[in-house]
Amino acid sequence: MGKKIVLEGETQLKTHVREVPTKKDDVFYNPHMRFARDITVLFAQAVEPVNAFDVLAGSGARGIRLAKEAGLKVTLNDANPRACELICENAKLNEVEVKILNLKARKALSEGKYDYIDLDPFGPPTGFVDAAFMALDNRGYIGVCATDTSALCGSYPKACRRKYGAKSLRTEYYGELGLRILCGFLAHAALRQGFGVDFLFSHVTRHYMRVYLKALKKPSKKTRNLGEIVFLQHCFKCLRRNYRKLGELKPKCVCGGENTLCGPLWRGDIADKKTCQRMRGFSGDLKTRDLLSLVGDEQRISLPHYDLHKISELKKTSPPKLSLVEEALKQAGYPYTRCHFNPHGFKTNAPLGKLLEVVGQIRN
Amino acid sequence: MGKKIVLEGETQLKTHVREVPTKKDDVFYNPHMRFARDITVLFAQAVEPVNAFDVLAGSGARGIRLAKEAGLKVTLNDANPRACELICENAKLNEVEVKILNLKARKALSEGKYDYIDLDPFGPPTGFVDAAFMALDNRGYIGVCATDTSALCGSYPKACRRKYGAKSLRTEYYGELGLRILCGFLAHAALRQGFGVDFLFSHVTRHYMRVYLKALKKPSKKTRNLGEIVFLQHCFKCLRRNYRKLGELKPKCVCGGENTLCGPLWRGDIADKKTCQRMRGFSGDLKTRDLLSLVGDEQRISLPHYDLHKISELKKTSPPKLSLVEEALKQAGYPYTRCHFNPHGFKTNAPLGKLLEVVGQIRN
């Protein structure tokens, strides 16, 4: 395993590269996360924080890019002294001045105040989130990555209960449910620490999720947040899904099937359209610009997306083209938007019966 | 407002005494909490931690008593420099050496490692709990006080949702439900921070609740803990209450009434009988010894206690003597125990129908 210099954005990064990154890796650099770091840089360019903290910095890729490409004052921390050496080399290589800490993450978070904190742990972020909120002053931004999507998306519901305190559920829209559980967890941690939040950008890509939130100590925001933390009931027989409060749960679906419960989770917006547009303005990459548009548009409809293949399976027909579904729904007067979670996914507020009828009438 | 010296246990305390303690008080000393501090000292004598931290120390009453009466090495912290001066005076007065910090609570918690941490905030402890777990090494004890019983016991359910992430419910056994919500919250925070817990002692007295737990990093303990965090359904028509998992909720009670939901909460033991007995061995005070026996005995039955007056109200009879209920239930072969939550309360595993029948047959 040798060192190698790679270029990410405008930043050169000296890294140890392995094919498969493992927890035992000396210093962690994951080339597959380049896209995630691109997004972080765009987010920083859009919201312009001053004082950023890359808490679990590894090779320093994210923090150094924030210093170099978004011009932030950056502190980077890693518990591994060899990571700190590499961060130092990378800072010199890019001619940026950064502050480097060599502490355990939670200790590091207690040492200063920041207005952007990035949590990029190997595994769940749950143990660091409260400490991150504590390291904000009265307002600030937090970026959080979760790689334990199998827990959040319903493959390991026990792990989800243990870590996030929520019941996860494996459905055809698992990515969105997982992300909403993560957001619900973050909103709750914020409330515990006296903050209200707005989610400015979130995405599910490959096997990770990333959420960017704005936190501020504002009572009205906290009250509104509380109302957005609810449950979801899903019927596996007819695909119906509804957000419900705990006191309003219904054991049976209107179709006669069983309702299955998921949550607590966040039913509110998981991105802010204006922030998406600002981020988009800084990006020249087609894939990135596409994601930013999609995520911004999704927020018109809070009900989780439908999967066209799943609907066709239910109707025992072959799936029509998505563009025809869009046309038919819009003609029938219902909102429609694609979504970034799933290439066969779309969001609509059309009642389920109407949706099935419309899809059933489409002739390819 | 002058200074005054009071004696608590074997400790002299110089204090500012007011009739009604307020948040604006210069240095907080609440004479009504003497009983709570007595219990803390007994707990420390029973479990023998080494390194204790009184995080929100006020006048230092609890921490200095732990140093003087339980022989612990104690660190006391208060954000108010005048509190620190008073703590210093009180330490001298009692000839104990303690370490005094003048920091914000969460900052203070990040500065060292302890094996007993006491959280005695004015208001909810929710914002400090994660930081307290982070300040333990692989194992240790935490004592937590909550004074926001109106939230936990169902008078302000929204405040409970915001702070504890749980739906509280006003029933005739509100003290127990509130305590179990608090324990559920603590167990969850422990899981977030990688710990499993045993609750060694808990009590609801006047308008506060106190929980003493042992935390340790043991996977099997964590798994068991997870199974003990459940919900409760209560029927206001027939008084039936059942612990249920989220997936097992029933909208209707067997009596035809509506089930009302409460939780998540802790259905496991909220005290450890052996610890209660050890604590009792150190106490000469009748009221205290009584509480310790009662709480130890309660743990035989995890279902919340019944209120005899409420049962009589339902049966439209005047309440029989509790001793007759005990006799009748035991004769019918069911376990019975009084409980510390309520002088008219008792715990039994008898099915509700049987219980009502037995109580109905009692002639005073």
XYZ file of C-alpha atoms in Angstrom, chain B residues 11-219:
209
model
C -22.401 17.588 56.710
C -22.649 21.276 57.573
C -23.776 23.451 54.705
C -23.462 27.186 54.435
C -26.354 28.268 52.244
C -28.434 31.149 51.044
C -31.888 30.180 52.135
C -35.062 31.550 50.619
C -38.575 30.380 51.149
C -39.193 29.753 47.456
C -36.173 28.729 45.410
C -36.122 30.326 41.968
C -33.955 30.022 38.914
C -32.701 33.534 39.595
C -31.378 32.556 42.977
C -27.737 33.400 43.274
C -26.717 29.974 44.452
C -29.255 27.267 44.546
C -29.826 25.317 47.728
C -33.141 23.589 48.170
C -33.800 22.319 51.696
C -36.702 20.196 50.403
C -34.224 18.089 48.470
C -32.430 16.926 51.582
C -34.241 13.604 51.375
C -33.080 13.152 47.782
C -29.499 13.821 48.864
C -29.819 11.350 51.743
C -30.703 8.729 49.146
C -27.762 9.694 46.938
C -25.381 9.241 49.866
C -26.884 5.818 50.629
C -26.558 4.837 46.994
C -22.899 5.836 46.969
C -22.304 3.915 50.195
C -23.950 0.851 48.656
C -22.228 0.763 45.263
C -18.902 2.376 46.264
C -17.826 4.359 43.244
C -14.437 6.083 43.474
C -14.573 9.196 41.367
C -17.779 11.200 41.594
C -18.840 14.271 39.645
C -21.572 16.636 40.834
C -22.140 18.376 37.516
C -24.632 21.083 38.488
C -23.502 21.483 42.055
C -25.136 24.737 43.223
C -24.129 25.188 46.859
C -22.320 21.852 46.678
C -24.671 20.114 49.099
C -24.748 16.779 47.288
C -21.119 16.598 46.224
C -19.751 17.612 49.602
C -21.964 15.104 51.340
C -20.640 12.410 48.986
C -17.091 13.368 49.948
C -17.802 13.671 53.665
C -20.285 10.855 54.249
C -19.446 8.308 51.549
C -15.721 9.039 51.331
C -15.679 9.565 47.570
C -13.189 11.565 45.568
C -15.492 14.314 44.346
C -15.399 16.939 41.613
C -18.035 19.667 41.772
C -18.928 22.015 38.968
C -21.087 25.074 38.656
C -21.222 27.678 35.901
C -21.750 30.415 38.501
C -18.487 31.625 40.096
C -20.349 32.565 43.291
C -21.550 28.975 43.571
C -17.928 27.863 43.298
C -16.967 30.205 46.151
C -19.724 28.780 48.311
C -18.684 25.215 47.430
C -15.160 26.131 48.455
C -16.376 27.497 51.810
C -18.478 24.406 52.374
C -15.578 22.099 51.583
C -13.427 23.903 54.171
C -16.243 23.876 56.707
C -16.420 20.097 56.405
C -12.696 19.546 56.069
C -12.963 17.649 52.808
C -10.769 18.085 49.764
C -12.719 18.372 46.555
C -11.986 19.549 43.050
C -14.065 22.528 41.929
C -14.759 23.462 38.310
C -16.380 26.651 37.063
C -17.624 25.606 33.630
C -20.812 25.083 31.714
C -22.128 21.647 32.544
C -21.555 19.960 29.200
C -18.101 21.434 28.842
C -17.301 20.238 32.354
C -18.471 16.735 31.471
C -16.013 16.583 28.587
C -13.033 17.413 30.802
C -12.652 14.147 32.677
C -13.790 10.595 33.284
C -15.807 9.544 36.323
C -17.501 6.456 37.656
C -20.376 8.261 39.352
C -21.986 11.234 37.675
C -24.868 13.101 39.241
C -27.179 15.281 37.155
C -29.380 17.509 39.261
C -30.572 20.228 36.904
C -33.279 22.792 37.403
C -35.754 21.336 34.897
C -35.276 18.408 32.540
C -31.996 16.470 32.452
C -32.442 15.589 28.772
C -29.757 17.904 27.387
C -27.065 16.557 29.726
C -27.640 12.826 29.600
C -25.672 12.013 26.442
C -22.744 14.070 27.702
C -22.883 12.197 31.017
C -22.634 8.796 29.325
C -19.696 10.116 27.288
C -17.931 10.997 30.549
C -17.971 7.395 31.779
C -15.222 4.972 30.886
C -16.377 1.446 30.094
C -18.626 1.308 33.143
C -19.988 3.513 35.870
C -23.027 4.928 37.601
C -25.247 7.875 36.800
C -27.793 9.544 39.082
C -30.399 11.669 37.313
C -33.052 13.982 38.676
C -36.066 15.227 36.714
C -38.245 17.963 38.159
C -40.436 18.395 35.089
C -42.915 15.796 36.277
C -45.817 17.659 34.676
C -44.322 16.742 31.297
C -43.442 13.160 32.204
C -46.703 12.418 34.002
C -49.008 13.553 31.231
C -50.091 17.074 32.194
C -47.965 18.550 29.392
C -47.666 15.781 26.805
C -46.185 18.112 24.161
C -43.323 19.077 26.444
C -42.722 15.383 27.053
C -42.600 14.626 23.341
C -40.209 17.507 22.751
C -37.838 16.669 25.577
C -38.116 12.909 26.030
C -39.413 11.848 22.620
C -42.267 10.012 24.318
C -46.027 10.320 24.558
C -46.952 10.793 28.198
C -50.385 10.010 29.583
C -52.347 11.203 32.606
C -53.624 8.135 34.417
C -54.136 7.273 38.085
C -50.630 5.731 38.073
C -49.009 8.798 36.480
C -45.946 8.752 38.745
C -44.974 5.275 37.632
C -45.623 6.022 33.960
C -43.537 9.192 34.176
C -40.689 7.362 35.853
C -40.828 4.616 33.236
C -40.715 7.200 30.440
C -37.656 8.756 32.076
C -36.019 5.317 32.382
C -36.854 4.532 28.755
C -35.235 7.798 27.706
C -32.125 7.019 29.761
C -31.889 3.472 28.390
C -32.105 4.848 24.892
C -29.459 7.478 25.482
C -27.262 4.699 26.867
C -27.721 2.644 23.696
C -26.873 5.697 21.584
C -23.642 6.060 23.498
C -22.812 2.355 23.397
C -23.919 1.324 26.899
C -26.358 -1.117 28.401
C -27.930 -0.197 31.746
C -29.345 -1.665 34.947
C -31.555 0.596 37.011
C -30.386 0.128 40.586
C -32.727 2.525 42.351
C -35.489 4.943 41.365
C -38.057 6.923 43.267
C -40.771 9.502 42.758
C -40.985 11.834 45.748
C -42.882 15.122 45.970
C -42.417 16.818 42.616
C -39.285 15.153 41.397
C -38.037 11.790 40.183
C -34.608 10.326 40.699
C -33.041 7.406 38.892
C -29.734 5.692 39.687
C -28.348 3.460 36.990
C -25.329 1.326 36.314
C -23.982 1.560 32.778
C -21.672 -0.892 31.096
C -20.516 -1.664 27.590
C -21.832 -5.185 27.206
C -23.569 -6.278 23.999
